[in-house]
Amino acid sequence: MSEKRKRGNSHAEKPICKYGDKCYRKNPIHLESYSHSCRSEHLQEHKRMKLDSTVERPMQDMFDSTNTNIVSYFLTKVSSIPHKYNSPSIAIGLKDILSTKMGDLKASVQFNFMFDIPWLMENYPPDKRSKPLLIVHGHQHEMKQQLMLQAEPYPNVALCQAKLPIAFGTHHSKMMLLLYTEGIRVVIMTANLIPGDWHQKTQGVWISPLFPKILEENATNMSEFQKDLLDYLHHYDVAPLKDWKSQLAKHDMSKARVRLVASVPGRHTGVHKDKWGHLKLRKLLQENGDFDDIQSWPVIGQFSSIGSLGKDTSSWLCGEWMESLTTTIKSKRLSSSSTLHLIFPTVENVRTSLEGYNAGGSLCYSWKTATKQPYLKDFFRCWKSDDVGRTRASPHIKSYSRVSTHNDKAAWFMLTSANLSKAAWGGLEKNKSQLMIRSYEIGVVFFPCDYELSQKYFHLCKDKSNTNGICLRLPYDLPLLPYSHEDECWLWDRHYHKPDVNGRLWKP
Ligand code: GNV
């Protein structure tokens, strides 16, 4: 920690405590020497919650970002890339996430889209494989039957079906709740619980700090993150998650340095309208995106599936969606100068990926949809990730960010399950009075001010050498690489005749 960072804001009478409302050193001497005033509700004066003194916390929690200046999300380990790109500072595997080093597991919940239950069980430590495991999925009919068959040999595994009341909705959310004797952790990620998603793809994982148990539950002390998470779980309206909600409420989540942006199916109106999807992100950006100089900064979106986005850019993409993603505290209006870049793999990206054309099975963009929205071509950029050694690890990560024109700073960064679709982010209906969402999604947004009050930007660092300010490692390289004249975007229902790295062709 540099002295510069410790001193904080020199304009204030007292230096600002860098932990803000999350500071737990509210003793008189500390309060005398540091200011804890903050601007948003999230940074309000924090009332100390009673910690359960009987619970021992590990000496050092590497997922507690209090003591680092690097934004704490991880990529999944990729087989057959140089070791340095799978180092613990960059990458994590499923076994690592579920390991006893993270805590002494008592019970867990896995929210996801795809499951291989026997394989998942093998990734839990041997002595934890009989602990209660709740699987939250969105499958019906044959898919549900298959899942039940998979779970049958495991008496500790319970299934919970999420309601999908609107057509074409899916349960995309990828989240773990890990209850330990020491506390609880929340993991939000982009990988399905199948081996192929953890082998050679680029995936993102956010792991919360260990949230300690509190003696007395106090709803008024809850962080926005915790309230939003409980609100999200509330929407499932199922008995097993009610128990988990009360468990979660008994933990102190004030150390989570992220905001939650989730989607739940429904037609959301009134006070509920800006709780979900792109309107939730818009609300967060109104509260936290407070600077003038980012008006011209481009938005970069990056995803593995593309839905039907309407007949022209104004239908949704550069209308309501971009309006949300370009929101700042001072302007609710879309600034005309904002550019949008959309990273989506080219056919050549897929052909030369570690998996070859098989990677294209997780890149869902159909010819029929693509022909209806030729305007997307101009926004497309190649997948390139040399900085983290993942150019050939096909992206299944979804991220959204606002990056400076000079490619050296970012105003915010979002890691989410949400692809580029109206089903995921929501679409305004009825004269903008309701937001219609089909799917369940969940993601986290990182803001510099949640790391250090005085910080307006993340510095985009290739390594740890830049120690001033807070570093963010993007999953892709900057500057972005435009499509060449020969490049076409990957469409998973076309034929490709040029052999891939495994000598195979693609005939879906
Ligand atoms: C292949 C995925 C996800 C997700 C969702 C698919 C599909 C499909 C096909 C992969 C996938 N959908 O992770 O949420 O047909 O929708 O990985």
Short mmCIF file of C-alpha atoms and ligand atoms in Angstrom, two decimals:
data_model
loop_
_atom_site.label_atom_id
_atom_site.label_comp_id
_atom_site.label_asym_id
_atom_site.label_seq_id
_atom_site.Cartn_x
_atom_site.Cartn_y
_atom_site.Cartn_z
CA MET A 1 0.00 0.00 0.00
CA SER A 2 1.61 3.30 -1.04
CA GLU A 3 1.62 6.31 1.28
CA LYS A 4 -0.20 8.26 -1.41
CA ARG A 5 -3.16 5.90 -1.22
CA LYS A 6 -3.25 5.90 2.56
CA ARG A 7 -3.42 9.67 2.76
CA GLY A 8 -6.52 9.90 0.61
CA ASN A 9 -8.12 13.19 -0.32
CA SER A 10 -5.93 16.19 0.53
CA HIS A 11 -8.80 18.68 0.12
CA ALA A 12 -10.77 17.25 3.04
CA GLU A 13 -10.06 18.41 6.56
CA LYS A 14 -9.39 14.85 7.55
CA PRO A 15 -8.08 12.30 5.13
CA ILE A 16 -10.81 9.97 3.89
CA CYS A 17 -10.61 6.46 5.29
CA LYS A 18 -10.10 4.25 2.27
CA TYR A 19 -12.50 1.63 3.66
CA GLY A 20 -15.35 4.16 3.75
CA ASP A 21 -18.52 2.73 5.25
CA LYS A 22 -16.92 -0.68 5.20
CA CYS A 23 -14.37 0.43 7.76
CA TYR A 24 -14.56 -1.55 10.93
CA ARG A 25 -12.04 0.52 12.90
CA LYS A 26 -14.65 2.93 14.21
CA ASN A 27 -12.75 3.57 17.42
CA PRO A 28 -12.42 7.19 18.64
CA ILE A 29 -8.78 7.61 17.59
CA HIS A 30 -9.44 6.33 14.11
CA LEU A 31 -12.59 8.46 13.78
CA GLU A 32 -10.58 11.49 14.93
CA SER A 33 -8.02 11.08 12.19
CA TYR A 34 -10.07 9.81 9.24
CA SER A 35 -13.27 10.96 7.59
CA HIS A 36 -15.93 8.37 6.70
CA SER A 37 -18.39 10.62 4.90
CA CYS A 38 -19.42 9.46 1.48
CA ARG A 39 -21.77 10.41 -1.29
CA SER A 40 -24.03 7.50 -2.14
CA GLU A 41 -26.37 5.55 0.08
CA HIS A 42 -24.00 2.64 -0.31
CA LEU A 43 -21.32 4.67 1.42
CA GLN A 44 -23.42 5.85 4.34
CA GLU A 45 -22.16 5.81 7.86
CA HIS A 46 -21.86 2.18 8.75
CA LYS A 47 -23.16 0.77 11.97
CA ARG A 48 -20.95 -1.94 13.29
CA MET A 49 -22.61 -5.33 13.35
CA LYS A 50 -21.91 -7.71 16.16
CA LEU A 51 -19.46 -10.35 15.07
CA ASP A 52 -19.87 -13.84 16.37
CA SER A 53 -16.73 -14.12 18.45
CA THR A 54 -17.01 -17.88 18.60
CA VAL A 55 -16.33 -18.13 14.86
CA GLU A 56 -12.68 -18.19 13.89
CA ARG A 57 -11.78 -16.52 10.60
CA PRO A 58 -8.79 -17.61 8.54
CA MET A 59 -5.79 -15.31 9.06
CA GLN A 60 -5.75 -14.20 5.46
CA ASP A 61 -8.54 -14.43 2.94
CA MET A 62 -7.12 -13.95 -0.52
CA PHE A 63 -10.59 -13.10 -1.79
CA ASP A 64 -10.86 -10.18 0.58
CA SER A 65 -9.73 -7.40 -1.72
CA THR A 66 -9.23 -4.96 1.16
CA ASN A 67 -5.50 -5.44 0.98
CA THR A 68 -4.95 -5.48 -2.76
CA ASN A 69 -5.17 -2.88 -5.46
CA ILE A 70 -6.23 -5.31 -8.16
CA VAL A 71 -9.87 -5.82 -9.05
CA SER A 72 -10.65 -9.25 -7.76
CA TYR A 73 -12.20 -11.39 -10.43
CA PHE A 74 -10.62 -14.52 -11.85
CA LEU A 75 -10.55 -16.45 -15.09
CA THR A 76 -10.91 -20.21 -15.07
CA LYS A 77 -7.77 -22.29 -15.62
CA VAL A 78 -7.21 -23.34 -19.23
CA SER A 79 -5.57 -26.68 -20.14
CA SER A 80 -2.43 -26.53 -22.31
CA ILE A 81 -1.55 -22.85 -22.09
CA PRO A 82 1.73 -21.68 -20.43
CA HIS A 83 1.68 -22.03 -16.62
CA LYS A 84 2.04 -18.31 -16.00
CA TYR A 85 -1.46 -17.74 -17.44
CA ASN A 86 -2.93 -20.16 -14.92
CA SER A 87 -1.17 -18.61 -11.93
CA PRO A 88 -3.27 -18.15 -8.76
CA SER A 89 -3.35 -14.37 -9.26
CA ILE A 90 -5.14 -14.80 -12.60
CA ALA A 91 -6.90 -18.15 -12.69
CA ILE A 92 -8.85 -20.58 -10.55
CA GLY A 93 -10.37 -24.04 -11.13
CA LEU A 94 -13.62 -25.53 -9.86
CA LYS A 95 -11.80 -27.79 -7.37
CA ASP A 96 -10.00 -24.71 -5.99
CA ILE A 97 -13.30 -22.87 -5.53
CA LEU A 98 -14.83 -25.82 -3.65
CA SER A 99 -11.68 -26.68 -1.70
CA THR A 100 -11.52 -26.77 2.09
CA LYS A 101 -8.96 -23.93 1.94
CA MET A 102 -11.93 -21.68 1.17
CA GLY A 103 -13.79 -22.85 4.26
CA ASP A 104 -15.18 -25.92 6.00
CA LEU A 105 -18.24 -26.56 3.84
CA LYS A 106 -21.55 -27.41 5.53
CA ALA A 107 -23.96 -27.02 2.60
CA SER A 108 -24.11 -25.40 -0.83
CA VAL A 109 -26.40 -24.20 -3.61
CA GLN A 110 -25.51 -24.31 -7.30
CA PHE A 111 -27.52 -22.04 -9.61
CA ASN A 112 -26.80 -22.80 -13.26
CA PHE A 113 -28.04 -23.59 -16.76
CA MET A 114 -26.24 -26.88 -17.51
CA PHE A 115 -25.21 -29.57 -15.01
CA ASP A 116 -23.19 -32.75 -15.03
CA ILE A 117 -23.98 -33.83 -11.49
CA PRO A 118 -21.58 -36.83 -11.17
CA TRP A 119 -18.74 -34.65 -12.49
CA LEU A 120 -19.75 -31.78 -10.18
CA MET A 121 -19.69 -34.13 -7.16
CA GLU A 122 -16.11 -35.14 -8.03
CA ASN A 123 -15.09 -31.51 -7.80
CA TYR A 124 -16.20 -31.25 -4.17
CA PRO A 125 -13.59 -32.44 -1.61
CA PRO A 126 -14.17 -36.18 -0.87
CA ASP A 127 -15.30 -35.48 2.70
CA LYS A 128 -17.84 -32.86 1.51
CA ARG A 129 -19.63 -34.94 -1.12
CA SER A 130 -22.44 -35.94 1.21
CA LYS A 131 -23.20 -32.40 2.42
CA PRO A 132 -26.56 -30.95 1.36
CA LEU A 133 -26.38 -29.63 -2.20
CA LEU A 134 -29.28 -27.75 -3.75
CA ILE A 135 -29.35 -27.51 -7.56
CA VAL A 136 -31.35 -24.56 -8.93
CA HIS A 137 -32.18 -25.03 -12.61
CA GLY A 138 -34.77 -23.98 -15.17
CA HIS A 139 -35.44 -27.24 -16.97
CA GLN A 140 -38.79 -28.78 -17.79
CA HIS A 141 -39.97 -32.05 -19.34
CA GLU A 142 -37.21 -34.36 -20.66
CA MET A 143 -34.35 -32.12 -19.53
CA LYS A 144 -35.80 -32.08 -16.01
CA GLN A 145 -36.19 -35.88 -16.11
CA GLN A 146 -32.55 -36.22 -17.17
CA LEU A 147 -31.44 -34.02 -14.30
CA MET A 148 -33.52 -36.06 -11.83
CA LEU A 149 -31.93 -39.26 -13.13
CA GLN A 150 -28.45 -37.74 -12.74
CA ALA A 151 -29.22 -36.72 -9.16
CA GLU A 152 -30.85 -40.00 -8.12
CA PRO A 153 -27.68 -41.72 -6.78
CA TYR A 154 -27.04 -38.78 -4.41
CA PRO A 155 -29.47 -38.60 -1.45
CA ASN A 156 -27.91 -35.27 -0.36
CA VAL A 157 -28.73 -33.60 -3.69
CA ALA A 158 -32.04 -31.74 -3.99
CA LEU A 159 -33.37 -30.16 -7.17
CA CYS A 160 -35.25 -26.90 -7.37
CA GLN A 161 -36.93 -25.78 -10.56
CA ALA A 162 -37.06 -22.05 -11.22
CA LYS A 163 -40.32 -20.80 -12.69
CA LEU A 164 -40.06 -19.48 -16.23
CA PRO A 165 -43.43 -17.84 -16.81
CA ILE A 166 -42.48 -16.06 -20.06
CA ALA A 167 -41.80 -17.93 -23.32
CA PHE A 168 -38.18 -18.37 -24.46
CA GLY A 169 -36.83 -17.62 -20.99
CA THR A 170 -33.90 -19.57 -19.56
CA HIS A 171 -32.27 -19.98 -16.18
CA HIS A 172 -28.83 -18.59 -17.10
CA SER A 173 -27.71 -17.40 -13.66
CA LYS A 174 -24.46 -19.04 -12.56
CA MET A 175 -23.94 -18.64 -8.85
CA MET A 176 -22.79 -20.66 -5.84
CA LEU A 177 -23.75 -20.13 -2.21
CA LEU A 178 -21.17 -21.86 -0.02
CA LEU A 179 -22.07 -22.15 3.66
CA TYR A 180 -19.12 -22.91 5.96
CA THR A 181 -18.71 -23.34 9.69
CA GLU A 182 -16.72 -20.05 9.42
CA GLY A 183 -19.24 -18.03 7.42
CA ILE A 184 -20.58 -17.89 3.87
CA ARG A 185 -19.27 -17.14 0.40
CA VAL A 186 -21.04 -16.11 -2.79
CA VAL A 187 -19.51 -17.00 -6.18
CA ILE A 188 -20.85 -15.44 -9.39
CA MET A 189 -19.46 -16.76 -12.65
CA THR A 190 -20.01 -17.53 -16.34
CA ALA A 191 -19.29 -21.28 -16.58
CA ASN A 192 -21.84 -24.07 -16.76
CA LEU A 193 -21.28 -27.02 -14.42
CA ILE A 194 -20.10 -29.31 -17.20
CA PRO A 195 -16.49 -30.38 -17.89
CA GLY A 196 -16.31 -28.66 -21.30
CA ASP A 197 -16.91 -25.24 -19.72
CA TRP A 198 -13.89 -25.65 -17.37
CA HIS A 199 -11.40 -27.13 -19.86
CA GLN A 200 -10.29 -24.68 -22.54
CA LYS A 201 -12.65 -21.71 -22.49
CA THR A 202 -12.25 -18.18 -21.21
CA GLN A 203 -14.65 -17.84 -18.29
CA GLY A 204 -14.94 -15.30 -15.47
CA VAL A 205 -15.43 -15.93 -11.73
CA TRP A 206 -16.06 -13.47 -8.90
CA ILE A 207 -15.50 -14.93 -5.43
CA SER A 208 -16.72 -12.99 -2.44
CA PRO A 209 -14.69 -12.54 0.70
CA LEU A 210 -15.63 -14.90 3.52
CA PHE A 211 -18.71 -13.21 5.00
CA PRO A 212 -18.66 -13.72 8.77
CA LYS A 213 -21.69 -14.78 10.76
CA ILE A 214 -23.36 -12.11 12.88
CA LEU A 215 -25.10 -12.60 16.21
CA GLU A 216 -27.97 -10.26 15.65
CA GLU A 217 -29.64 -9.86 12.32
CA ASN A 218 -30.28 -6.23 11.50
CA ALA A 219 -31.84 -5.43 8.16
CA THR A 220 -31.00 -1.73 8.38
CA ASN A 221 -27.30 -2.59 8.46
CA MET A 222 -27.38 -4.60 5.26
CA SER A 223 -25.26 -3.50 2.34
CA GLU A 224 -26.93 -2.85 -1.01
CA PHE A 225 -25.25 -6.02 -2.27
CA GLN A 226 -26.86 -8.11 0.45
CA LYS A 227 -30.31 -6.53 0.05
CA ASP A 228 -30.15 -7.03 -3.72
CA LEU A 229 -29.06 -10.65 -3.35
CA LEU A 230 -31.94 -11.39 -0.93
CA ASP A 231 -34.33 -9.61 -3.29
CA TYR A 232 -33.08 -11.77 -6.16
CA LEU A 233 -33.57 -15.01 -4.18
CA HIS A 234 -36.99 -13.83 -3.06
CA HIS A 235 -38.13 -13.95 -6.68
CA TYR A 236 -37.73 -17.71 -6.95
CA ASP A 237 -40.49 -18.05 -4.34
CA VAL A 238 -39.50 -21.61 -3.37
CA ALA A 239 -39.18 -23.14 0.11
CA PRO A 240 -35.52 -24.30 0.04
CA LEU A 241 -34.31 -20.84 -0.95
CA LYS A 242 -36.30 -19.26 1.90
CA ASP A 243 -34.06 -21.14 4.32
CA TRP A 244 -30.98 -19.97 2.45
CA LYS A 245 -32.29 -16.41 2.54
CA SER A 246 -32.47 -16.52 6.32
CA GLN A 247 -28.96 -18.00 6.44
CA LEU A 248 -27.65 -15.21 4.20
CA ALA A 249 -29.35 -12.57 6.34
CA LYS A 250 -27.31 -13.78 9.32
CA HIS A 251 -24.01 -12.86 7.68
CA ASP A 252 -22.17 -9.57 7.33
CA MET A 253 -21.69 -8.90 3.61
CA SER A 254 -20.36 -5.36 3.99
CA LYS A 255 -16.98 -6.36 2.59
CA ALA A 256 -18.32 -7.23 -0.86
CA ARG A 257 -16.85 -4.54 -3.11
CA VAL A 258 -19.32 -5.11 -5.91
CA ARG A 259 -22.89 -4.26 -6.85
CA LEU A 260 -25.37 -6.82 -8.05
CA VAL A 261 -27.15 -6.57 -11.40
CA ALA A 262 -29.57 -9.44 -11.90
CA SER A 263 -32.52 -10.28 -14.13
CA VAL A 264 -35.66 -12.17 -13.16
CA PRO A 265 -38.48 -13.04 -15.56
CA GLY A 266 -41.47 -10.75 -15.47
CA ARG A 267 -43.03 -7.52 -16.61
CA HIS A 268 -41.55 -5.14 -14.07
CA THR A 269 -43.40 -1.90 -13.39
CA GLY A 270 -43.44 1.00 -10.93
CA VAL A 271 -40.85 0.82 -8.16
CA HIS A 272 -39.76 -2.63 -9.40
CA LYS A 273 -38.84 -1.43 -12.89
CA ASP A 274 -35.27 -0.35 -12.15
CA LYS A 275 -34.41 -3.31 -9.93
CA TRP A 276 -33.49 -5.60 -12.83
CA GLY A 277 -31.67 -5.83 -16.14
CA HIS A 278 -30.31 -2.79 -17.93
CA LEU A 279 -32.43 -0.40 -15.86
CA LYS A 280 -30.67 -1.64 -12.70
CA LEU A 281 -27.29 -0.95 -14.30
CA ARG A 282 -28.62 2.48 -15.38
CA LYS A 283 -29.58 3.24 -11.78
CA LEU A 284 -26.14 2.24 -10.48
CA LEU A 285 -24.43 4.38 -13.11
CA GLN A 286 -26.60 7.35 -12.16
CA GLU A 287 -25.32 6.96 -8.61
CA ASN A 288 -21.71 6.13 -9.30
CA GLY A 289 -20.69 7.20 -12.78
CA ASP A 290 -19.95 10.78 -11.79
CA PHE A 291 -17.50 12.32 -14.16
CA ASP A 292 -17.61 14.53 -17.19
CA ASP A 293 -14.65 13.24 -19.12
CA ILE A 294 -16.10 9.80 -19.79
CA GLN A 295 -18.86 11.13 -22.04
CA SER A 296 -16.84 10.22 -25.11
CA TRP A 297 -15.54 6.88 -23.79
CA PRO A 298 -16.64 3.81 -25.71
CA VAL A 299 -18.69 0.96 -24.25
CA ILE A 300 -17.25 -2.51 -24.86
CA GLY A 301 -19.58 -5.49 -24.70
CA GLN A 302 -18.38 -9.06 -24.90
CA PHE A 303 -20.59 -12.21 -24.83
CA SER A 304 -21.13 -15.71 -26.26
CA SER A 305 -24.67 -15.50 -27.60
CA ILE A 306 -26.69 -12.92 -29.54
CA GLY A 307 -30.45 -12.63 -29.62
CA SER A 308 -32.87 -10.83 -31.91
CA LEU A 309 -32.29 -7.12 -31.38
CA GLY A 310 -34.81 -5.53 -33.73
CA LYS A 311 -34.79 -4.12 -37.24
CA ASP A 312 -32.31 -1.30 -36.67
CA THR A 313 -29.89 0.05 -34.05
CA SER A 314 -32.54 2.36 -32.59
CA SER A 315 -34.92 -0.55 -31.82
CA TRP A 316 -32.98 -1.55 -28.71
CA LEU A 317 -29.17 -1.72 -29.01
CA CYS A 318 -28.36 1.98 -29.46
CA GLY A 319 -31.68 2.97 -27.91
CA GLU A 320 -32.61 1.87 -24.41
CA TRP A 321 -29.68 -0.52 -23.89
CA MET A 322 -26.90 1.90 -24.85
CA GLU A 323 -28.73 4.67 -23.00
CA SER A 324 -28.38 2.57 -19.85
CA LEU A 325 -24.74 1.65 -20.43
CA THR A 326 -23.67 5.25 -21.16
CA THR A 327 -25.46 6.74 -18.15
CA THR A 328 -23.42 8.89 -15.76
CA ILE A 329 -24.43 10.81 -12.66
CA LYS A 330 -24.70 14.08 -14.59
CA SER A 331 -26.34 12.89 -17.78
CA LYS A 332 -29.21 10.53 -18.08
CA ARG A 333 -29.16 11.15 -21.82
CA LEU A 334 -27.23 9.13 -24.33
CA SER A 335 -24.30 11.23 -25.47
CA SER A 336 -24.20 11.26 -29.23
CA SER A 337 -20.44 10.69 -29.34
CA SER A 338 -20.41 7.35 -27.51
CA THR A 339 -19.10 4.44 -29.48
CA LEU A 340 -20.04 0.81 -29.00
CA HIS A 341 -17.72 -2.13 -29.64
CA LEU A 342 -19.02 -5.69 -29.53
CA ILE A 343 -16.46 -8.47 -29.16
CA PHE A 344 -17.74 -11.69 -30.76
CA PRO A 345 -15.55 -14.45 -32.26
CA THR A 346 -14.90 -14.64 -35.99
CA VAL A 347 -15.06 -17.98 -37.83
CA GLU A 348 -11.23 -17.89 -37.83
CA ASN A 349 -11.21 -17.29 -34.03
CA VAL A 350 -13.28 -20.47 -33.59
CA ARG A 351 -11.37 -22.54 -36.18
CA THR A 352 -8.00 -21.76 -34.57
CA SER A 353 -9.23 -22.04 -30.96
CA LEU A 354 -7.90 -24.82 -28.70
CA GLU A 355 -11.21 -26.67 -29.12
CA GLY A 356 -11.47 -25.97 -32.84
CA TYR A 357 -14.99 -25.72 -34.29
CA ASN A 358 -16.38 -27.52 -31.22
CA ALA A 359 -15.98 -24.22 -29.36
CA GLY A 360 -18.66 -22.86 -31.70
CA GLY A 361 -21.21 -25.09 -29.99
CA SER A 362 -21.22 -22.57 -27.13
CA LEU A 363 -21.35 -19.49 -29.39
CA CYS A 364 -25.03 -19.18 -30.08
CA TYR A 365 -25.71 -16.91 -33.04
CA SER A 366 -27.85 -18.27 -35.85
CA TRP A 367 -27.89 -17.36 -39.53
CA LYS A 368 -31.61 -16.56 -39.34
CA THR A 369 -31.10 -14.03 -36.54
CA ALA A 370 -27.94 -12.57 -38.12
CA THR A 371 -29.60 -11.83 -41.49
CA LYS A 372 -32.31 -9.82 -39.71
CA GLN A 373 -29.72 -7.50 -38.09
CA PRO A 374 -26.91 -6.83 -40.60
CA TYR A 375 -26.24 -3.57 -38.72
CA LEU A 376 -24.39 -5.51 -36.00
CA LYS A 377 -21.42 -6.15 -38.36
CA ASP A 378 -20.09 -2.61 -37.93
CA PHE A 379 -19.83 -3.05 -34.17
CA PHE A 380 -18.03 -6.41 -34.19
CA ARG A 381 -14.42 -6.81 -32.98
CA CYS A 382 -12.30 -9.97 -32.91
CA TRP A 383 -11.63 -12.10 -29.83
CA LYS A 384 -8.00 -11.45 -28.85
CA SER A 385 -6.56 -12.12 -25.41
CA ASP A 386 -2.77 -12.41 -25.71
CA ASP A 387 -2.24 -10.42 -22.47
CA VAL A 388 -3.77 -13.24 -20.40
CA GLY A 389 -2.79 -16.01 -22.83
CA ARG A 390 -6.37 -16.76 -23.87
CA THR A 391 -6.65 -15.81 -27.56
CA ARG A 392 -7.22 -19.49 -28.33
CA ALA A 393 -9.43 -20.13 -25.27
CA SER A 394 -12.86 -19.47 -26.73
CA PRO A 395 -14.82 -16.83 -24.77
CA HIS A 396 -17.85 -17.91 -22.76
CA ILE A 397 -17.25 -14.99 -20.40
CA LYS A 398 -19.65 -12.06 -20.64
CA SER A 399 -18.37 -8.63 -19.68
CA TYR A 400 -19.31 -5.01 -20.21
CA SER A 401 -17.12 -2.01 -19.52
CA ARG A 402 -16.63 1.69 -20.22
CA VAL A 403 -13.06 2.18 -21.31
CA SER A 404 -11.12 5.38 -21.98
CA THR A 405 -10.40 6.50 -25.51
CA HIS A 406 -6.67 5.94 -24.87
CA ASN A 407 -7.29 2.39 -23.63
CA ASP A 408 -5.63 3.03 -20.28
CA LYS A 409 -8.56 3.48 -17.88
CA ALA A 410 -12.03 2.08 -17.20
CA ALA A 411 -14.91 3.76 -15.38
CA TRP A 412 -16.62 0.47 -14.44
CA PHE A 413 -16.53 -3.22 -15.26
CA MET A 414 -19.32 -5.80 -15.20
CA LEU A 415 -18.99 -9.60 -15.16
CA THR A 416 -22.30 -11.34 -15.80
CA SER A 417 -24.21 -14.26 -17.26
CA ALA A 418 -26.13 -11.83 -19.49
CA ASN A 419 -25.54 -12.22 -23.22
CA LEU A 420 -26.46 -9.61 -25.81
CA SER A 421 -30.20 -10.23 -25.78
CA LYS A 422 -33.44 -8.56 -24.80
CA ALA A 423 -34.41 -11.76 -22.96
CA ALA A 424 -31.46 -11.20 -20.62
CA TRP A 425 -31.28 -7.39 -20.24
CA GLY A 426 -34.96 -6.63 -20.68
CA GLY A 427 -36.95 -4.59 -23.17
CA LEU A 428 -39.16 -1.60 -22.42
CA GLU A 429 -42.84 -1.97 -23.25
CA LYS A 430 -46.08 -0.01 -22.93
CA ASN A 431 -44.66 3.46 -23.52
CA LYS A 432 -41.59 2.56 -21.40
CA SER A 433 -43.73 1.89 -18.33
CA GLN A 434 -42.60 -1.73 -17.99
CA LEU A 435 -39.41 -3.72 -18.44
CA MET A 436 -40.06 -7.20 -19.82
CA ILE A 437 -37.43 -9.80 -18.95
CA ARG A 438 -37.60 -13.49 -19.96
CA SER A 439 -34.53 -15.02 -18.25
CA TYR A 440 -32.73 -15.26 -14.95
CA GLU A 441 -29.27 -13.66 -15.07
CA ILE A 442 -26.83 -12.52 -12.43
CA GLY A 443 -23.71 -10.39 -12.53
CA VAL A 444 -21.49 -8.10 -10.50
CA VAL A 445 -20.40 -4.55 -11.28
CA PHE A 446 -17.08 -3.16 -10.08
CA PHE A 447 -16.75 0.57 -9.39
CA PRO A 448 -13.44 2.27 -8.48
CA CYS A 449 -15.10 4.14 -5.57
CA ASP A 450 -15.97 0.81 -3.91
CA TYR A 451 -12.23 0.14 -3.68
CA GLU A 452 -11.15 3.61 -2.68
CA LEU A 453 -13.42 6.60 -2.30
CA SER A 454 -11.09 9.01 -4.03
CA GLN A 455 -10.70 6.83 -7.14
CA LYS A 456 -12.57 7.73 -10.30
CA TYR A 457 -11.08 5.12 -12.61
CA PHE A 458 -9.56 1.72 -12.78
CA HIS A 459 -6.14 1.61 -14.39
CA LEU A 460 -5.95 -1.04 -17.06
CA CYS A 461 -2.80 -2.90 -16.09
CA LYS A 462 -1.05 -5.72 -17.88
CA ASP A 463 0.92 -6.55 -14.76
CA LYS A 464 1.23 -5.45 -11.14
CA SER A 465 3.97 -2.90 -11.92
CA ASN A 466 1.51 -0.01 -11.93
CA THR A 467 0.90 0.31 -8.20
CA ASN A 468 -0.79 3.71 -8.21
CA GLY A 469 -4.54 3.45 -8.02
CA ILE A 470 -6.63 0.37 -8.57
CA CYS A 471 -5.75 -2.03 -11.37
CA LEU A 472 -8.24 -3.85 -13.57
CA ARG A 473 -7.18 -6.69 -15.84
CA LEU A 474 -9.58 -6.95 -18.77
CA PRO A 475 -10.18 -10.44 -20.20
CA TYR A 476 -9.31 -9.17 -23.72
CA ASP A 477 -6.57 -7.07 -25.33
CA LEU A 478 -6.75 -3.38 -26.07
CA PRO A 479 -6.70 -1.78 -28.57
CA LEU A 480 -9.50 -3.87 -30.00
CA LEU A 481 -8.92 -5.69 -33.29
CA PRO A 482 -11.48 -4.87 -36.00
CA TYR A 483 -12.75 -7.63 -38.30
CA SER A 484 -10.68 -7.78 -41.52
CA HIS A 485 -12.43 -7.79 -44.91
CA GLU A 486 -12.19 -11.60 -44.96
CA ASP A 487 -13.54 -12.03 -41.42
CA GLU A 488 -17.10 -13.14 -40.77
CA CYS A 489 -18.72 -13.55 -37.39
CA TRP A 490 -19.27 -17.09 -36.15
CA LEU A 491 -22.72 -18.49 -36.95
CA TRP A 492 -23.27 -21.86 -35.35
CA ASP A 493 -25.68 -23.23 -37.93
CA ARG A 494 -23.49 -22.71 -41.04
CA HIS A 495 -21.06 -25.15 -42.69
CA TYR A 496 -17.33 -24.47 -42.48
CA HIS A 497 -15.07 -26.44 -44.80
CA LYS A 498 -11.56 -25.32 -43.86
CA PRO A 499 -10.19 -27.90 -41.38
CA ASP A 500 -9.80 -26.71 -37.79
CA VAL A 501 -6.83 -27.33 -35.47
CA ASN A 502 -8.05 -30.91 -34.98
CA GLY A 503 -8.52 -31.48 -38.73
CA ARG A 504 -12.30 -31.41 -38.37
CA LEU A 505 -14.95 -29.55 -40.37
CA TRP A 506 -18.18 -28.03 -38.99
CA LYS A 507 -21.46 -29.49 -40.21
CA PRO A 508 -24.08 -28.74 -37.56
C1 GNV B 1 -24.87 -23.94 -26.05
C2 GNV B 1 -25.18 -22.51 -24.16
C3 GNV B 1 -25.14 -20.50 -20.96
C4 GNV B 1 -25.59 -21.11 -22.24
C5 GNV B 1 -26.87 -20.94 -22.68
C6 GNV B 1 -26.53 -22.30 -24.54
C7 GNV B 1 -27.03 -22.94 -25.71
C8 GNV B 1 -28.43 -22.75 -26.15
C9 GNV B 1 -26.16 -23.75 -26.44
C10 GNV B 1 -24.37 -23.35 -24.94
C11 GNV B 1 -24.71 -21.88 -22.98
N1 GNV B 1 -27.33 -21.49 -23.78
O1 GNV B 1 -24.07 -20.73 -20.52
O2 GNV B 1 -25.91 -19.82 -20.36
O3 GNV B 1 -28.86 -23.44 -27.08
O4 GNV B 1 -29.13 -21.90 -25.61
O5 GNV B 1 -23.47 -22.07 -22.60
#
